[in-house]
mmCIF file of C-alpha atoms and ligand atoms in Angstrom:
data_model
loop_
_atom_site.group_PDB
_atom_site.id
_atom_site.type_symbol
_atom_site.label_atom_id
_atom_site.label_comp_id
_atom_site.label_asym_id
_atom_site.label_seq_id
_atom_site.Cartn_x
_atom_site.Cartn_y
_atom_site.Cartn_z
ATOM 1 C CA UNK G 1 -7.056 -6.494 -28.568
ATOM 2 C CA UNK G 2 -9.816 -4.543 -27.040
ATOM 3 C CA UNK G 3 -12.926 -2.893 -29.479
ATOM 4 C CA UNK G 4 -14.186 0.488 -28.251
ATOM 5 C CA UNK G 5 -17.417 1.319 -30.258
ATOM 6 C CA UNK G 6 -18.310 4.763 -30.226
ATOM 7 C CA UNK G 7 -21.457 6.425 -29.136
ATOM 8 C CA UNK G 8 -23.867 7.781 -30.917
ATOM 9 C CA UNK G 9 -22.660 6.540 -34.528
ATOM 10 C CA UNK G 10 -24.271 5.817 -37.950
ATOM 11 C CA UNK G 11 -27.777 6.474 -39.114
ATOM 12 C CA UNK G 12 -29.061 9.984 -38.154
ATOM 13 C CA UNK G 13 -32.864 11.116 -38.365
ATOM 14 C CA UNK G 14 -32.133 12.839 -41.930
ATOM 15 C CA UNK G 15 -30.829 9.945 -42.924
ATOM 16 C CA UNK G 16 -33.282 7.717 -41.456
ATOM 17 C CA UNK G 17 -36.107 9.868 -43.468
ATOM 18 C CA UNK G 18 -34.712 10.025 -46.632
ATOM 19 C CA UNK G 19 -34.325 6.247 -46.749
ATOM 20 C CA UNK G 20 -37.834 5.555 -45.738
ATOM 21 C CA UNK G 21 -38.924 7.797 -48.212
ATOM 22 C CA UNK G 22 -37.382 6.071 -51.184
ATOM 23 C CA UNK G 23 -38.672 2.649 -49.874
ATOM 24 C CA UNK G 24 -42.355 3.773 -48.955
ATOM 25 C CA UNK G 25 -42.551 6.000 -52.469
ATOM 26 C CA UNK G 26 -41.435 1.973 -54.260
ATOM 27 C CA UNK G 27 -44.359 0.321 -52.297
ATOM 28 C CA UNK G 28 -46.606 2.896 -53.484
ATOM 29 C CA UNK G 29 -45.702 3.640 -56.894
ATOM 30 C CA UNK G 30 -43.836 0.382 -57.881
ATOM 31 C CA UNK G 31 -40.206 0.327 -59.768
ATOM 32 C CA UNK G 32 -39.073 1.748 -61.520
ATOM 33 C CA UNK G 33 -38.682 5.364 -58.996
ATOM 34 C CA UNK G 34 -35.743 7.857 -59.767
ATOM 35 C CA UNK G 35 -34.229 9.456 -56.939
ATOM 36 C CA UNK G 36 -31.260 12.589 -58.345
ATOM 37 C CA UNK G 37 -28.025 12.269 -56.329
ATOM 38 C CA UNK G 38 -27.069 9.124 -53.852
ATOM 39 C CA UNK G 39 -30.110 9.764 -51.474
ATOM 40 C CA UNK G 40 -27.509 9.188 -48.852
ATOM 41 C CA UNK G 41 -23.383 8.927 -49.230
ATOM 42 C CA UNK G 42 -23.085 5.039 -48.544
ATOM 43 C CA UNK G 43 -22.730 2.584 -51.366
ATOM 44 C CA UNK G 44 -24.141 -0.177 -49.483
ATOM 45 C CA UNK G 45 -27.675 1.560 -48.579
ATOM 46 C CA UNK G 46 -27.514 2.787 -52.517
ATOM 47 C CA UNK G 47 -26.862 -0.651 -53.922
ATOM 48 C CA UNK G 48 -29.834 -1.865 -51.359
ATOM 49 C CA UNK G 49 -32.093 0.501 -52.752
ATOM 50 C CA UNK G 50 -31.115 -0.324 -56.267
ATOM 51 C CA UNK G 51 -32.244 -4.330 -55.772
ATOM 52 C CA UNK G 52 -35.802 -2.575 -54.601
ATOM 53 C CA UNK G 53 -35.537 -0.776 -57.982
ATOM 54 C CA UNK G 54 -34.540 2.487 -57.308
ATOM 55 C CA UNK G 55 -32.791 4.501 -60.188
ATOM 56 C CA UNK G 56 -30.243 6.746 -58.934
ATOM 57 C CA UNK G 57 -29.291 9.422 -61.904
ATOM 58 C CA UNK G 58 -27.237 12.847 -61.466
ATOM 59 C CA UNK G 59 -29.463 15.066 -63.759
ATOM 60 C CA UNK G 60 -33.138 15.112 -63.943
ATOM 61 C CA UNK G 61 -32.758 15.319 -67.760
ATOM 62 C CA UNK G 62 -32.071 11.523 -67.332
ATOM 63 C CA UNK G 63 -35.600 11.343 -66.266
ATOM 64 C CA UNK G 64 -38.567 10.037 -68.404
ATOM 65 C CA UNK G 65 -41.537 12.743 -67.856
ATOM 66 C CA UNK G 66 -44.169 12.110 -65.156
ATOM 67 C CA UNK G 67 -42.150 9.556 -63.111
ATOM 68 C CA UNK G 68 -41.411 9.555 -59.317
ATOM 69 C CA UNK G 69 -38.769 11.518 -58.342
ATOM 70 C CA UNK G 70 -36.897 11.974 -55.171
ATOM 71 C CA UNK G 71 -34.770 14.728 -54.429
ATOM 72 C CA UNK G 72 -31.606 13.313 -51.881
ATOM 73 C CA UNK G 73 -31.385 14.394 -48.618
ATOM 74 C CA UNK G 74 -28.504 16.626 -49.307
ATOM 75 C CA UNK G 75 -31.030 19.107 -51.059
ATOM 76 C CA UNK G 76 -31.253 20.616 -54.849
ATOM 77 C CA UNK G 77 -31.021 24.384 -55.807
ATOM 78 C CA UNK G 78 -34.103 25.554 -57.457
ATOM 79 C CA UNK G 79 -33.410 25.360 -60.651
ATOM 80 C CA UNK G 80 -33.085 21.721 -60.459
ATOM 81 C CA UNK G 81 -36.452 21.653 -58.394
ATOM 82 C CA UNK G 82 -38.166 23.556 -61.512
ATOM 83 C CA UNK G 83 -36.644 21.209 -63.714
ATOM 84 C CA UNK G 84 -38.038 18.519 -62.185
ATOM 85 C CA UNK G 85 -41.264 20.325 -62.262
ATOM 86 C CA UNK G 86 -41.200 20.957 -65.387
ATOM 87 C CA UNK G 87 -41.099 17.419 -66.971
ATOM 88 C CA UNK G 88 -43.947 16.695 -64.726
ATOM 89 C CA UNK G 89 -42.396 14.415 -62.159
ATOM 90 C CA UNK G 90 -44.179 13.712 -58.895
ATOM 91 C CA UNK G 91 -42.084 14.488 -56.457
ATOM 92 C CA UNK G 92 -41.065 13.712 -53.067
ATOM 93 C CA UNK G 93 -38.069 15.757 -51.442
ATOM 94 C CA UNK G 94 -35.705 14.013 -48.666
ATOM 95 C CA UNK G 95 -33.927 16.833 -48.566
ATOM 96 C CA UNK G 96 -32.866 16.572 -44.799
ATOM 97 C CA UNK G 97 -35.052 19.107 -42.533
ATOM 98 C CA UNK G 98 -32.047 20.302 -41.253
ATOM 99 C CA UNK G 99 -30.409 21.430 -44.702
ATOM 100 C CA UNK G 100 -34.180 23.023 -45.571
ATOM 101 C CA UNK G 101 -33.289 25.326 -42.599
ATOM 102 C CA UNK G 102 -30.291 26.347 -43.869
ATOM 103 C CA UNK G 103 -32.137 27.051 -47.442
ATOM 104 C CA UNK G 104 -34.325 29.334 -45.623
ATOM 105 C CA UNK G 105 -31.752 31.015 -44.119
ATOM 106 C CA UNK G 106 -30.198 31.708 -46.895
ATOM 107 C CA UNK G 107 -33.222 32.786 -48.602
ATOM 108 C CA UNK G 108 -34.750 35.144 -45.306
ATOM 109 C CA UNK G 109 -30.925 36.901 -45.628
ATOM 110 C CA UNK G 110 -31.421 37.713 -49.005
ATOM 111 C CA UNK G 111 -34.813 38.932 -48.807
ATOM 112 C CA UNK G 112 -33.525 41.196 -46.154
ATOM 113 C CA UNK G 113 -30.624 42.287 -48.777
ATOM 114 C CA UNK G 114 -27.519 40.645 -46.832
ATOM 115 C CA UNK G 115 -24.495 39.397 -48.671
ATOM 116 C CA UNK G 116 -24.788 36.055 -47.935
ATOM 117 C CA UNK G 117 -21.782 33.986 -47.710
ATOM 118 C CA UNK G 118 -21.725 29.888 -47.040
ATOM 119 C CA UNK G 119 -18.894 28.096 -45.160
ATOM 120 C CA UNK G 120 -18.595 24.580 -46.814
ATOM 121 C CA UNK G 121 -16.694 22.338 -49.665
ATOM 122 C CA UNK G 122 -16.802 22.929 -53.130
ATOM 123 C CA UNK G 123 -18.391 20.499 -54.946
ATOM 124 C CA UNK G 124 -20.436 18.621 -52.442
ATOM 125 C CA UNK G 125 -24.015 18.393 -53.436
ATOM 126 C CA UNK G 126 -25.420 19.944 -50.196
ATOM 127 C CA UNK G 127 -23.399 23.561 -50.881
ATOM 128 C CA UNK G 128 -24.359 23.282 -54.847
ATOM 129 C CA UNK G 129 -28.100 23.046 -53.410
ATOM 130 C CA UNK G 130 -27.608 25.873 -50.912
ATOM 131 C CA UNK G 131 -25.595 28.077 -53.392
ATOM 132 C CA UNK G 132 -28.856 27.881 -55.735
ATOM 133 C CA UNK G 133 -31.002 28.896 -53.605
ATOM 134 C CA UNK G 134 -30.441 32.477 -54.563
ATOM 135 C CA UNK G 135 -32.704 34.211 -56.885
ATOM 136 C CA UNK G 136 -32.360 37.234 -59.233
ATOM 137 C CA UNK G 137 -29.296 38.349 -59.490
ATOM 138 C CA UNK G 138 -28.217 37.721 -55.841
ATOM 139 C CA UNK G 139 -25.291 35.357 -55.184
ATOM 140 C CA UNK G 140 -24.266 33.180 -51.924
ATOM 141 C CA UNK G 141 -20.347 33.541 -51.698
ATOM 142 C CA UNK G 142 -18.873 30.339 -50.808
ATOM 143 C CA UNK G 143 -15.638 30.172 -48.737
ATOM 144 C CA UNK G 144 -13.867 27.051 -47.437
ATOM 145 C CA UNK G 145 -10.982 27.922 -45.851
ATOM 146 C CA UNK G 146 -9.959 31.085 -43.738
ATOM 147 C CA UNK G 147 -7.808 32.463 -46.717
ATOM 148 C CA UNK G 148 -10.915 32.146 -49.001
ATOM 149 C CA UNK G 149 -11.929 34.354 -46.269
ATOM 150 C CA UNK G 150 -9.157 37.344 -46.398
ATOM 151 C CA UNK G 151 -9.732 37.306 -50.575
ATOM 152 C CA UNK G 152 -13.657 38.102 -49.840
ATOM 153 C CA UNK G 153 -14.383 41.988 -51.164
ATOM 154 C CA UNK G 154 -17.104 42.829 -49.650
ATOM 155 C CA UNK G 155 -18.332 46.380 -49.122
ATOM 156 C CA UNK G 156 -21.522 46.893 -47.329
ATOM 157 C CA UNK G 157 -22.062 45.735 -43.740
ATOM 158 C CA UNK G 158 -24.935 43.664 -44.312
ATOM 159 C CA UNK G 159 -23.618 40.423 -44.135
ATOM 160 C CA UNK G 160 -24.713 36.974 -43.153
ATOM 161 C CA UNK G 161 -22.829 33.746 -43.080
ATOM 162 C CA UNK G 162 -24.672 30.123 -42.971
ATOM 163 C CA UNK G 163 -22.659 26.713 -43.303
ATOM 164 C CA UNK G 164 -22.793 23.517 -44.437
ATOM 165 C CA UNK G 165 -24.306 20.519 -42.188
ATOM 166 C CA UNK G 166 -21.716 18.580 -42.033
ATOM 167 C CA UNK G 167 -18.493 20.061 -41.219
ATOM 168 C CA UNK G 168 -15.727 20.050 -39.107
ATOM 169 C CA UNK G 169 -17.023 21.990 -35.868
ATOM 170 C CA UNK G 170 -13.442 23.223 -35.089
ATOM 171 C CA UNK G 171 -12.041 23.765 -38.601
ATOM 172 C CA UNK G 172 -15.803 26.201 -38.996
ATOM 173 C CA UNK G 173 -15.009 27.751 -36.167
ATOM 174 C CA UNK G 174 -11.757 29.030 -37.071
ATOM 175 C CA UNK G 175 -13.624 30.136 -40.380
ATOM 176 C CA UNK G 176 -15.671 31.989 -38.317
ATOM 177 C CA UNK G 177 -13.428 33.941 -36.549
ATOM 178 C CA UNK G 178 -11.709 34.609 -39.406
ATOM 179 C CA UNK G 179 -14.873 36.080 -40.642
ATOM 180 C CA UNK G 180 -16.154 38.147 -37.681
ATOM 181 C CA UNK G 181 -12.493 39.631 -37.472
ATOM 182 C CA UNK G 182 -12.926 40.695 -41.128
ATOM 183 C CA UNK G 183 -16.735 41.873 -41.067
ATOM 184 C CA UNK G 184 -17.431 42.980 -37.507
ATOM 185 C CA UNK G 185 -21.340 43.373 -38.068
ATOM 186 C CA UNK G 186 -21.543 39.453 -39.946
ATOM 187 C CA UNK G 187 -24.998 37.997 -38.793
ATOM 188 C CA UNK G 188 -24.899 34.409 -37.644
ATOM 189 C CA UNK G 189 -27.533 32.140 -38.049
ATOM 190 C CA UNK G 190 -30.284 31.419 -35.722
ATOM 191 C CA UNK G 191 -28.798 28.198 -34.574
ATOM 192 C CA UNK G 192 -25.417 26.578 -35.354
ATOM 193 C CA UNK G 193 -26.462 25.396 -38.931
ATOM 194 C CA UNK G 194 -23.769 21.976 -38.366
ATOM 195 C CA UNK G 195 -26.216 19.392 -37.574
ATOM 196 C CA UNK G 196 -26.658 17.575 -33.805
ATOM 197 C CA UNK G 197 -25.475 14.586 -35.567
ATOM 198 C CA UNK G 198 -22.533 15.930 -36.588
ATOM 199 C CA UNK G 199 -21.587 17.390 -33.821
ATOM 200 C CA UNK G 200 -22.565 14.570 -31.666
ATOM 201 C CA UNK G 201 -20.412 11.840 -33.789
ATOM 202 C CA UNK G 202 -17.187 14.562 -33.865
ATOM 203 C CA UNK G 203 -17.163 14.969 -30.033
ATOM 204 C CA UNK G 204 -17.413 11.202 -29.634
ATOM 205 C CA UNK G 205 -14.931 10.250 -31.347
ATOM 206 C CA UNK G 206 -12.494 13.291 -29.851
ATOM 207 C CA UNK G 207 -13.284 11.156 -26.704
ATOM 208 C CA UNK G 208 -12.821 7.644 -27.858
ATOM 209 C CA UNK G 209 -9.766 8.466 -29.289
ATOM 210 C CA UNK G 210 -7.949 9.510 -26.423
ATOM 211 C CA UNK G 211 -8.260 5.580 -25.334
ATOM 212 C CA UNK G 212 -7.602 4.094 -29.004
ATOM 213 C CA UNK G 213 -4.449 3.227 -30.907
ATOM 214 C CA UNK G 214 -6.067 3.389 -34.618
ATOM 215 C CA UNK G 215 -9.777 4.225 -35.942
ATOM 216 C CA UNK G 216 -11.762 2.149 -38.492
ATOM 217 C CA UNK G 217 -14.900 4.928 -39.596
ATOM 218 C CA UNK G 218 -17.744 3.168 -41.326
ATOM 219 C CA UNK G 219 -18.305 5.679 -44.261
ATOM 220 C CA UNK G 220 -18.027 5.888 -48.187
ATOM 221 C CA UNK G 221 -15.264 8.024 -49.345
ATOM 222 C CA UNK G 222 -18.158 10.884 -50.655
ATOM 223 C CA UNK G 223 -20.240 10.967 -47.104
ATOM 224 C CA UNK G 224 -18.885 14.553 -45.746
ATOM 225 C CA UNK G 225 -19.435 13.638 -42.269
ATOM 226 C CA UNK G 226 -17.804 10.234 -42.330
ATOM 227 C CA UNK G 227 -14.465 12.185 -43.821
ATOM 228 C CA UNK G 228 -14.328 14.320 -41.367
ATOM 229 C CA UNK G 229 -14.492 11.542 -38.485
ATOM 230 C CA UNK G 230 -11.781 10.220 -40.018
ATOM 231 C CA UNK G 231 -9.670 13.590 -39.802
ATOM 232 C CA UNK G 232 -9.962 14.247 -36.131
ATOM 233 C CA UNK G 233 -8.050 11.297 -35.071
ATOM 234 C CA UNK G 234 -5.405 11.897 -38.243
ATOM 235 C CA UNK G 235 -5.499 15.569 -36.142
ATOM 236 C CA UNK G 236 -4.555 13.247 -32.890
ATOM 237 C CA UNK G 237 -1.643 11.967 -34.632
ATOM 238 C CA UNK G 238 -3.633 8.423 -34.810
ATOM 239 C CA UNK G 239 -4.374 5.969 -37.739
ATOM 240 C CA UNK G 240 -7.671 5.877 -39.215
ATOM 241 C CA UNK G 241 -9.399 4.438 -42.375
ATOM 242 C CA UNK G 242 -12.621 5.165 -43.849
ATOM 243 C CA UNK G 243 -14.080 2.046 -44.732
ATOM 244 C CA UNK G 244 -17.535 0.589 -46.598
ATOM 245 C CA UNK G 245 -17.321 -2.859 -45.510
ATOM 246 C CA UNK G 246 -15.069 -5.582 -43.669
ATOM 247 C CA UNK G 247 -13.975 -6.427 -46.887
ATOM 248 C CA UNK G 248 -11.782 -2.802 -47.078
ATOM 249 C CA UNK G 249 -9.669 -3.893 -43.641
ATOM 250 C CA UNK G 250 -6.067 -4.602 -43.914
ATOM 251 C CA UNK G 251 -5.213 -6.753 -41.322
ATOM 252 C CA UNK G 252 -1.906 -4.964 -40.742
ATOM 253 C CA UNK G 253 -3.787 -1.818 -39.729
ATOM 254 C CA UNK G 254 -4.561 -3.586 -36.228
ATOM 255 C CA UNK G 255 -1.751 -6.192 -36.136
ATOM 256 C CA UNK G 256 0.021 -5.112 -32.223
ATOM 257 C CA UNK G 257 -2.670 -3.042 -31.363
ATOM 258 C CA UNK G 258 -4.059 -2.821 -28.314
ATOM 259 C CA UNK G 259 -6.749 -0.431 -28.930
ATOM 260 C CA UNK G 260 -9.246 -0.258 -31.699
ATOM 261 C CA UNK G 261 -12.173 2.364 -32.029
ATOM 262 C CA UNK G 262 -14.628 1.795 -34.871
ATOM 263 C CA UNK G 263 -17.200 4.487 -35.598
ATOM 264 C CA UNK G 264 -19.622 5.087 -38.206
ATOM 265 C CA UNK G 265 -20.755 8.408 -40.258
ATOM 266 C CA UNK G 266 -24.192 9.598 -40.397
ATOM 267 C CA UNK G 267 -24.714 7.731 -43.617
ATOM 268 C CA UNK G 268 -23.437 3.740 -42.889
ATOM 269 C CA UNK G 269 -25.748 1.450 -41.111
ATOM 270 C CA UNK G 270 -25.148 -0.883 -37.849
ATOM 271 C CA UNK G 271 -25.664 -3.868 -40.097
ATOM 272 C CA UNK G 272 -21.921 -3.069 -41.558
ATOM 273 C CA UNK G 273 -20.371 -2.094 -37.484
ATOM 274 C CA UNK G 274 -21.774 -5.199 -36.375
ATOM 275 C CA UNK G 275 -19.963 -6.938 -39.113
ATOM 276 C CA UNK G 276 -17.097 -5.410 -38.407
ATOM 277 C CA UNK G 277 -16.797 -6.383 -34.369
ATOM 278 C CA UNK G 278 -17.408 -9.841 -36.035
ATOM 279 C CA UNK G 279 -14.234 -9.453 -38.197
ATOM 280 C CA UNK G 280 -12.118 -8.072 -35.198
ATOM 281 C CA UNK G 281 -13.377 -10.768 -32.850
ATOM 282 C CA UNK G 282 -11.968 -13.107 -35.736
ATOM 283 C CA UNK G 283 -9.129 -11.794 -35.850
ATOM 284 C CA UNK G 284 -8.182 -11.919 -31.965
ATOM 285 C CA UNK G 285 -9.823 -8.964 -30.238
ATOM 286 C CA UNK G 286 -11.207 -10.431 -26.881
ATOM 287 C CA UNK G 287 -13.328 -7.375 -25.558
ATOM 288 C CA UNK G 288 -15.870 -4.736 -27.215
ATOM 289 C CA UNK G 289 -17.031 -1.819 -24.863
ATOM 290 C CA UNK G 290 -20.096 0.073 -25.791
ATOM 291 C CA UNK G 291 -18.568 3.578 -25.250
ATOM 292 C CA UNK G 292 -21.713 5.674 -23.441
ATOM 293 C CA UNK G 293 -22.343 8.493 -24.889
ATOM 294 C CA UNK G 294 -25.113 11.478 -26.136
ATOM 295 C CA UNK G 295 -28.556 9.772 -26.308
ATOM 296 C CA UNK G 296 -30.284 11.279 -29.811
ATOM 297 C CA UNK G 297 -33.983 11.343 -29.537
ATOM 298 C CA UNK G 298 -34.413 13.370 -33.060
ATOM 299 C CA UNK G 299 -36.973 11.866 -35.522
ATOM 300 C CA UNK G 300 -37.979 13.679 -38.833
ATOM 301 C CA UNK G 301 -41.511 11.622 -40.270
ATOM 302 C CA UNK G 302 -41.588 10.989 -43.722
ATOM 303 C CA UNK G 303 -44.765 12.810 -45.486
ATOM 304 C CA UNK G 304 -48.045 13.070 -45.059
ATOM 305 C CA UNK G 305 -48.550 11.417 -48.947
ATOM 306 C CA UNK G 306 -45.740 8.700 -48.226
ATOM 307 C CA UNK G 307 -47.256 7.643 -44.488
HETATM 308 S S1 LIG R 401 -26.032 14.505 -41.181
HETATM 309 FE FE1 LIG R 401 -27.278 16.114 -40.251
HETATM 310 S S2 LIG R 401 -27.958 17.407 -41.939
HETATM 311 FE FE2 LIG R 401 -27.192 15.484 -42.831
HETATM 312 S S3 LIG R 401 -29.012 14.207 -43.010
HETATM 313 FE FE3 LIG R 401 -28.122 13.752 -41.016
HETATM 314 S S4 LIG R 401 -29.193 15.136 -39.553
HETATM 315 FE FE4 LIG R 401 -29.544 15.890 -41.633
#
């Protein structure tokens, strides 16, 4: 059995960030800190951060006034900014550069009175922090799939669309096509708003997979990104699990094969690949190939208070 690792995978500069952040904001505060939402989507980096004494809690009315809070890198909507604000927290915000771009967006659109309308998935903590980004009585329409698209009523031509970070670049672009077919005039934004490491991870593993039998992605099952590795090689008519650890492998899953590719979303760290390749080698793989791939050079510093 031959391992084919992909290239680039795991950590991405977002990611990178919003991690240091939590760890330099313990050293200089001291535990307990309280960071709202899993400051990334991987249960191993959360449970890390825990032993470190982190406090992870959904709703800033779980915490205590004038403690350290961090906002996750997947971004908050105002209100829960103010919120935080108003119990007097001191705050630091991971929010990812990238996904503060998109706020902007969002916000310069609506400034310039465009119907504003996000691609993305229900739900996910990234599109409930871009949808709140509206103020007065201004909405962001969210559509995920190109029949949300042909139920949008929309009746002025001033129309922007923005996405989520994370998607699937072909499944958006569909979406978008849908969308410019439907509103000729639709503004896009600046620059594609789905990140470089997104992009970068998708395209790597389009090309992996055309030389591997079955994929193993590093990812927890909420990490966006990591989900939708796992869907382009289900779209190549190939087997692939989303795993957090070794301890998630079925040994059947690679029994006969002569292939294996093992990735990792933007969220899982090399520690848990390397551990991986350890477990395959274990289990009779006699070769692991460092795919080549996109070299990433992108680095977000923490801030200026946290340095
Ligand atoms: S996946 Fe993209 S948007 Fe999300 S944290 Fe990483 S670089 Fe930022």
């Amino acid at each position: 059995m031959k391992v084919l690792l992909a290239n680039p995978r795991g950590f991405c500069a977002g990611v990178d960030r919003a991690i240091e952040m939590v760890e330099r904001a313990l050293e200089l505060h001291g535990a307990p800190i309280y960071v709202r939402h899993e400051v990334v989507h991987n249960k191993f980096v959360v449970n890390e951060l825990k032993s470190k004494g982190a406090i992870f809690v959904e709703e800033i009315d779980e915490v205590p006034r004038g403690k350290v809070v961090i906002f996750s890198a997947h971004g908050v909507s105002q209100a829960v900014r103010k919120q935080a604000q108003d119990i007097g927290a001191i705050i630091y915000d991971a929010t990812c550069p990238l996904v503060t771009k998109v706020h902007k967006e969002v916000t310069r659109k609506q400034k310039q009175n465009h119907n504003v309308i996000l691609i993305g998935h229900e739900g996910h903590p990234e599109v409930e922090g871009t949808l709140g980004q509206s103020s007065g009585d201004q909405t962001v329409q969210l559509v995920e799939t190109v029949s949300d698209v042909e139920n949008l009523e929309i009746s002025t031509d001033d129309i922007s669309y923005t996405t989520q970070t994370t998607l699937s670049v072909d499944d958006t672009q569909k979406i978008v096509q849908a969308l410019k077919e439907k509103f000729p005039n639709i503004q896009a934004p600046k620059k594609d708003d789905i990140c470089y490491a997104t992009q970068n991870r998708q395209d790597a593993v389009k090309a992996l997979m055309e030389s591997c039998d079955v994929l193993l992605v590093l990812g927890s099952n909420n990490s966006s990104n990591s989900n939708r590795l796992k869907e382009i090689a289900k779209k190549m008519n190939k087997p692939a699990y989303l795993i957090d650890g070794i301890d998630d492998i079925d040994v059947r899953w690679v029994e006969g094969v002569e292939t294996v590719g093992v990735t990792a979303g933007a969220s899982a760290p090399e520690i848990l690949v390397q551990e991986v390749v350890d477990c395959l080698l274990d289990k009779g793989a006699t070769e692991v190939v460092e795919v080549s791939g996109v070299k990433e050079d992108v680095h977000f510093p923490v801030p200026g208070e946290l340095r």
